[in-house]
Amino acid sequence: MQGRWSRVVRTPLGLTATVFVVALLALACLGPVLWGADADVVDTDNILAAPSGEHWAGTDNLGRDILLRVLVACRLSMLLALMAIVLAVVVGLLLGAAPFVLGRRTGRLVTAAVNIAVAFPGILLALFFAVVFGAGATGAVMAIGLAGAPAFARLTQTLVAGIAARDYIAAARMAGVGRVRILFRHVLPNIAEPLVVNATIGAGNALLSFAGLSFLGLGVQSPSYDWGRLLYDGIAAIYVNAAAALTPGAAVLVAGLAFNLFGESVAKGLGVSVGVGLRTVATTRAVVAAEPEAAAHDDEDVPEPSSDVVLDVRDLEVTFPGPAGPVRLVRGVSFEVRRGEAVGIVGESGSGKSMTALAITRLVADHGRVDATRLDLLGTDLLAPDTAVRRRMLGTSLAMVFQDPMTSFNPTRRIGAQLAEVATHHQGMTRREATARAVDRLTAVRIPDAATRVRQYPHEFSGGMRQRAMIGMGLMGKPSLIVADEPTTALDVTVQQQVLDLLTAIREADDVALVLISHDVTVVGEVCDRVMVMYAGRVVEDLPAADLATAARHPYTRALVEAVPDMATDLTRPLATIPGRPVSPADAPVGCAYADRCPLADARCRAEDPPLVADSGRHRVACWHAGEPLPPVRMTDDLVETVESL
Amino acid sequence: MAMSLTAESPTAGPAVPGERPWARFALRRLGRLLVSLWVLVTASFAMIHLIPGDPVRGALGPTAPVELVEARRHALGLDDPLATQYLHYLKGLFTGDLGTSISSQLPVSDVVAQRLPATLSLAVLAFLGAVLVAIPLGVVMGVLTRRGHGRRTELAFTTTSVFVATVPDFLIGVALIYVFGIRLGWFPVAGDETASAYVLPVFSLAIGPAAILARIVRVEMVGVLEADFVRTARAKRLPARTVYLGHALPNAVTAALTLGGLLLGAMVAGTVLVENVFAWPGLGSTIVQSILTKDYPVVQAIVLVYGVGVLVTNLVVDVALAVLDPRSKIRED
Amino acid sequence: MSELRFDDVTVRYGKATAVDGVSLTVPEGEVVGLVGESGSGKSTLARAAVGLAPLSGGRITLGGAPVPTRGRPRPLQMVFQDPYSSLDPRMTVGESVTEAMPPGGTRAERRAEVERLLELVHLDPACAGNVPSRLSGGQRQRVAFARALAARPRVVIADEITSALDVSVQGAVLNLVRELQRDLGLTILFISHNLAVVRYVASHVAVMRDGRIVEQGPAERVLTEPAHDYTRELLAAVPGRSTPRSQR
């Protein structure tokens, strides 16, 4: 907590805002004490004087010093703003939390009322209440406070609803904890931060609104004065002494800005710490490693790949800037994919498998850096700078299928148009030809009534249908390679089967190569010829899919296969478990990244990272103890897990 | 990461194409408009009754003779039962009869009709100005400051826009009067007689909302550029222009309008302060005068007009959204 | 008696019927697996049982009496799918578990009980002082189990508890489910979309589709000799069952 707040002060903007807020608070306390009497001294010889050495901002129509009055008015201005914001927050909290406490039906009524009130701007509400409560300081506090309440109610409602949907609220309700108690124990503490931040910003706005009301003559009345009142008086004399209007105006502005910026900096300071570390050091431009020396080096060492190689990847590295320096998410991956071959990449979250997929298709976000000694698709160097020719080549011969069919289509455009643009951009078709092709391709991926479907929007398709349409989009050209990144993870099992069948059928019909990325060993084993297992950004084993269950040699691969139950798993034995948690590539140790979780690990494993070596045919493995027998599966009873300190 | 999306998330499941989404949208939106209108009308009616004490006595002052107060009360119908008054009020609204001004004795509808055009032209110009400046600016800034780019630009833009958005419109007005009216003498500082008289008021009214809207558009644009469907567009190897304008822009603008729509409605009411700064002969100056002189029928009517203005603006924004984003039609409130 | 019975249960949301006349019995001391795809209504059925979804028809009874959905004790507890949303980020593990305990007992007794429960789910009792952000997904799921057990439930409903976990840790959670059933005789309704997972933990299986149960019976029988077409379809779709598709 302490650290997060001190981060706010450490930014230049945050520091400035904090200094100003503190200074204003001090002025509010001391101003009237120091200058209260002097500010009321009437000097009839010096009416409406221009700024001078004696009166820095001139005098008003009674000859009183404007600057002193502005300094003294700080207390009243801030006090009124504070009262108004407290009123707004209290009423807003009550209204905002009411739906949670009152339950469905009554709650809905409150929500609807707040929604209607929120649609009316604050100034209108303030005028309404100013009429009801009359002109004057009290009326203005009520007016601005009540006018601000709907916005806070709405904010609170949104925040409360967000927390209420969480399972820990359901768990507390199931345990018999009352709603009010849940509100105070679980909900409010979790929404306190955004509320406080918004209240701070709200205080700045209340200050400005007060000035507005007083400026209209509806706020503080003489002989009391706040900044708005001074402004109101000053405007009347703006032709004689502009400083009479500009000084209180500047004061209002500085105070309003100080509170707003303070709130914003706090919001930003707290927001940034919520785990978006990558965002903070995101300045490195994508550097494409197209240096000629790399290419030359290639020619010497590596034999020309046989002509049926579709994709050739050597020493692929993907690096992203991180809070503590660059993080290598993919650490030296090499493989090739031949015509019509299906290669699976398996791994857990953070293994680098999806990043590998993005890197080989040149879709890594542009603050990430991709390096390789070779990255060739159909003989074209993908590390070379992007050109129109290459775009056309990639657009027609490389197809991509992403994990989430719900979000991977543009929700505001028709499916047909999204397919057709591939053909209009890359194949020179007219819009009509392209649409006809889209219908044809949708039919090819077994979407019934495609001629009607092309005119529909993505949200009118079911998940499975969208994923098939995505595959159809890849087939607009004549792909030689399909890269599918978790294409079925978001789908139901029966739909998953249809999508996998479709991919297989396409592959067989046109000899298309497939790279299938999945966390599911069984899916990959079923669809692919060859499986690469990734761990912490490296390939640890590359083996024929048929060997997965019987001839895997890396202890991680073996554990992965055994840990996942299938329809033939022995029910009398506990499942294999892997202790600890997957290593993030950022924390990859010097030696083998799997050593900490491996039952075979010894001193060498921890000191030296084993290279990926081919042992027989195309079976590659990176382990110093490849193929050694594993100790029998441990019972979970012996396995009390400790939480590693972070 | 990979496995979190399986099975039964409540949003999953086949999307059922709605039957005639436009008709359903129109029906629902109309229902909401009518409820809001009713609330507005009732609130404006209730306003006069919420005032502590006798509003007529308050308006005429403590020295006015009792007979005059009684006569005026009767003329305003304030001695009828509340329900009768309410029905009268509703009937009056339908027939265009908004009552009589206490101070000028003119029909309130005449006052409104005379003052409305000035306010309307100010609000519409400011609205257009804000939208036309904010959206392109936000989009360009979004592209320049997308993830991993333009950190300095982002800081400069964010700081400037926060600053501009924080300065209230009436203070901007005062500053503009001082600089361009008094010091430089380029523009008139009061009234609406000439075209150049519009410059300063429209600018003061539009710049704050424009800054906020541009910020929202930028944030949405940056977010949309990270979205899966933009990655899909890049995977199709479309030219950058198509990716930004064809795929990212419509989504960023719809998201921004969803958030910023209320802001535009607020501009309608923002005219109140700006009109008072520039002595603009519109509803804003009139309502403040009327509040100070306790001319409640006029106040009631103008609050009503402003409220309707806000509701209409919100309606326009929602219809624009429905056109831009097919999903927003089926989305519940 | 801790038999959980659903009798002709119906749940409607507006016009949509999420659960349509479901009858299902979870016998005491058994693990019953409830299988279905998204939208089948299996999670809604679970939420109805613990009072988180309104019942439009039918009865849910526990040992012959209606399931209490007010006050304490609550003999029916649930473990949720998403380990990242099921624990209050501001509460320590110990506080979360303590909150679910029946009232009463001294502070020391409660602390001892927390330690006992954490050991039961194979977590180091020392982690009681940690906040959830320091725990992995699998560890959080075990804390969620400890919290459910803290309420001394007679039946626990586990709703897709492994589907958000990495494969290497889901095994540990599945082993835990079996162990709790075996060692404590716990009655469990185990909901999952994954047939292989259900097969591993459940003795009975019910298959749900479009709000109805299309088939139920002993796991062995349902998974080897399915009677309903949909069950057969589901079984055929389990990856890794058919021969590899590749042609090479």
mmCIF file of N, CA, C and O in Angstrom, chain A residues 228-254:
data_model
loop_
_atom_site.group_PDB
_atom_site.id
_atom_site.type_symbol
_atom_site.label_atom_id
_atom_site.label_comp_id
_atom_site.label_asym_id
_atom_site.label_seq_id
_atom_site.Cartn_x
_atom_site.Cartn_y
_atom_site.Cartn_z
ATOM 1 N N GLY A 228 -16.083 32.333 -6.246
ATOM 2 C CA GLY A 228 -17.102 32.580 -7.253
ATOM 3 C C GLY A 228 -17.722 33.961 -7.089
ATOM 4 O O GLY A 228 -17.949 34.695 -8.053
ATOM 5 N N ARG A 229 -17.998 34.308 -5.828
ATOM 6 C CA ARG A 229 -18.592 35.617 -5.539
ATOM 7 C C ARG A 229 -17.637 36.740 -5.968
ATOM 8 O O ARG A 229 -18.033 37.733 -6.569
ATOM 9 N N LEU A 230 -16.343 36.577 -5.653
ATOM 10 C CA LEU A 230 -15.351 37.578 -6.040
ATOM 11 C C LEU A 230 -15.291 37.698 -7.561
ATOM 12 O O LEU A 230 -15.168 38.788 -8.117
ATOM 13 N N LEU A 231 -15.436 36.568 -8.235
ATOM 14 C CA LEU A 231 -15.414 36.551 -9.684
ATOM 15 C C LEU A 231 -16.619 37.316 -10.229
ATOM 16 O O LEU A 231 -16.513 38.114 -11.160
ATOM 17 N N TYR A 232 -17.771 37.036 -9.619
ATOM 18 C CA TYR A 232 -19.031 37.690 -10.007
ATOM 19 C C TYR A 232 -18.885 39.210 -9.900
ATOM 20 O O TYR A 232 -19.234 39.961 -10.814
ATOM 21 N N ASP A 233 -18.317 39.642 -8.756
ATOM 22 C CA ASP A 233 -18.104 41.076 -8.572
ATOM 23 C C ASP A 233 -17.057 41.599 -9.547
ATOM 24 O O ASP A 233 -17.171 42.710 -10.073
ATOM 25 N N GLY A 234 -16.032 40.781 -9.770
ATOM 26 C CA GLY A 234 -14.923 41.211 -10.623
ATOM 27 C C GLY A 234 -15.341 41.389 -12.069
ATOM 28 O O GLY A 234 -14.890 42.308 -12.753
ATOM 29 N N ILE A 235 -16.213 40.487 -12.558
ATOM 30 C CA ILE A 235 -16.652 40.564 -13.951
ATOM 31 C C ILE A 235 -17.323 41.907 -14.207
ATOM 32 O O ILE A 235 -17.150 42.522 -15.263
ATOM 33 N N ALA A 236 -18.086 42.356 -13.205
ATOM 34 C CA ALA A 236 -18.793 43.626 -13.366
ATOM 35 C C ALA A 236 -17.789 44.753 -13.618
ATOM 36 O O ALA A 236 -18.109 45.743 -14.276
ATOM 37 N N ALA A 237 -16.580 44.595 -13.079
ATOM 38 C CA ALA A 237 -15.588 45.664 -13.185
ATOM 39 C C ALA A 237 -14.454 45.310 -14.132
ATOM 40 O O ALA A 237 -13.382 45.901 -14.086
ATOM 41 N N ILE A 238 -14.710 44.327 -15.029
ATOM 42 C CA ILE A 238 -13.590 43.796 -15.816
ATOM 43 C C ILE A 238 -12.954 44.858 -16.724
ATOM 44 O O ILE A 238 -11.753 44.829 -16.996
ATOM 45 N N TYR A 239 -13.741 45.847 -17.164
ATOM 46 C CA TYR A 239 -13.169 46.888 -18.034
ATOM 47 C C TYR A 239 -12.294 47.853 -17.263
ATOM 48 O O TYR A 239 -11.374 48.437 -17.799
ATOM 49 N N VAL A 240 -12.613 48.020 -15.960
ATOM 50 C CA VAL A 240 -11.842 48.960 -15.150
ATOM 51 C C VAL A 240 -10.595 48.287 -14.568
ATOM 52 O O VAL A 240 -9.485 48.775 -14.677
ATOM 53 N N ASN A 241 -10.813 47.127 -13.958
ATOM 54 C CA ASN A 241 -9.682 46.415 -13.374
ATOM 55 C C ASN A 241 -9.820 44.940 -13.684
ATOM 56 O O ASN A 241 -10.515 44.196 -12.983
ATOM 57 N N ALA A 242 -9.172 44.506 -14.758
ATOM 58 C CA ALA A 242 -9.297 43.115 -15.186
ATOM 59 C C ALA A 242 -8.817 42.154 -14.101
ATOM 60 O O ALA A 242 -9.339 41.052 -13.962
ATOM 61 N N ALA A 243 -7.842 42.580 -13.310
ATOM 62 C CA ALA A 243 -7.299 41.691 -12.281
ATOM 63 C C ALA A 243 -8.355 41.302 -11.263
ATOM 64 O O ALA A 243 -8.274 40.235 -10.643
ATOM 65 N N ALA A 244 -9.364 42.113 -11.101
ATOM 66 C CA ALA A 244 -10.417 41.811 -10.134
ATOM 67 C C ALA A 244 -11.172 40.555 -10.550
ATOM 68 O O ALA A 244 -11.688 39.819 -9.705
ATOM 69 N N ALA A 245 -11.254 40.292 -11.851
ATOM 70 C CA ALA A 245 -11.905 39.075 -12.320
ATOM 71 C C ALA A 245 -10.893 37.948 -12.497
ATOM 72 O O ALA A 245 -11.164 36.790 -12.188
ATOM 73 N N LEU A 246 -9.706 38.311 -13.003
ATOM 74 C CA LEU A 246 -8.736 37.270 -13.348
ATOM 75 C C LEU A 246 -8.127 36.607 -12.112
ATOM 76 O O LEU A 246 -7.847 35.411 -12.125
ATOM 77 N N THR A 247 -7.928 37.357 -11.039
ATOM 78 C CA THR A 247 -7.292 36.767 -9.857
ATOM 79 C C THR A 247 -8.155 35.672 -9.222
ATOM 80 O O THR A 247 -7.678 34.551 -9.034
ATOM 81 N N PRO A 248 -9.427 35.981 -8.882
ATOM 82 C CA PRO A 248 -10.232 34.870 -8.335
ATOM 83 C C PRO A 248 -10.422 33.748 -9.350
ATOM 84 O O PRO A 248 -10.432 32.573 -8.984
ATOM 85 N N GLY A 249 -10.506 34.118 -10.628
ATOM 86 C CA GLY A 249 -10.630 33.077 -11.659
ATOM 87 C C GLY A 249 -9.436 32.146 -11.628
ATOM 88 O O GLY A 249 -9.588 30.918 -11.652
ATOM 89 N N ALA A 250 -8.245 32.738 -11.545
ATOM 90 C CA ALA A 250 -7.034 31.924 -11.504
ATOM 91 C C ALA A 250 -7.016 31.048 -10.254
ATOM 92 O O ALA A 250 -6.625 29.880 -10.299
ATOM 93 N N ALA A 251 -7.473 31.610 -9.124
ATOM 94 C CA ALA A 251 -7.473 30.842 -7.883
ATOM 95 C C ALA A 251 -8.370 29.610 -8.015
ATOM 96 O O ALA A 251 -7.984 28.494 -7.645
ATOM 97 N N VAL A 252 -9.572 29.825 -8.555
ATOM 98 C CA VAL A 252 -10.502 28.706 -8.749
ATOM 99 C C VAL A 252 -9.855 27.645 -9.618
ATOM 100 O O VAL A 252 -9.876 26.447 -9.328
ATOM 101 N N LEU A 253 -9.248 28.114 -10.682
ATOM 102 C CA LEU A 253 -8.663 27.214 -11.651
ATOM 103 C C LEU A 253 -7.544 26.386 -11.035
ATOM 104 O O LEU A 253 -7.499 25.162 -11.172
ATOM 105 N N VAL A 254 -6.641 27.067 -10.326
ATOM 106 C CA VAL A 254 -5.512 26.359 -9.722
ATOM 107 C C VAL A 254 -6.026 25.304 -8.747
ATOM 108 O O VAL A 254 -5.588 24.149 -8.762
#
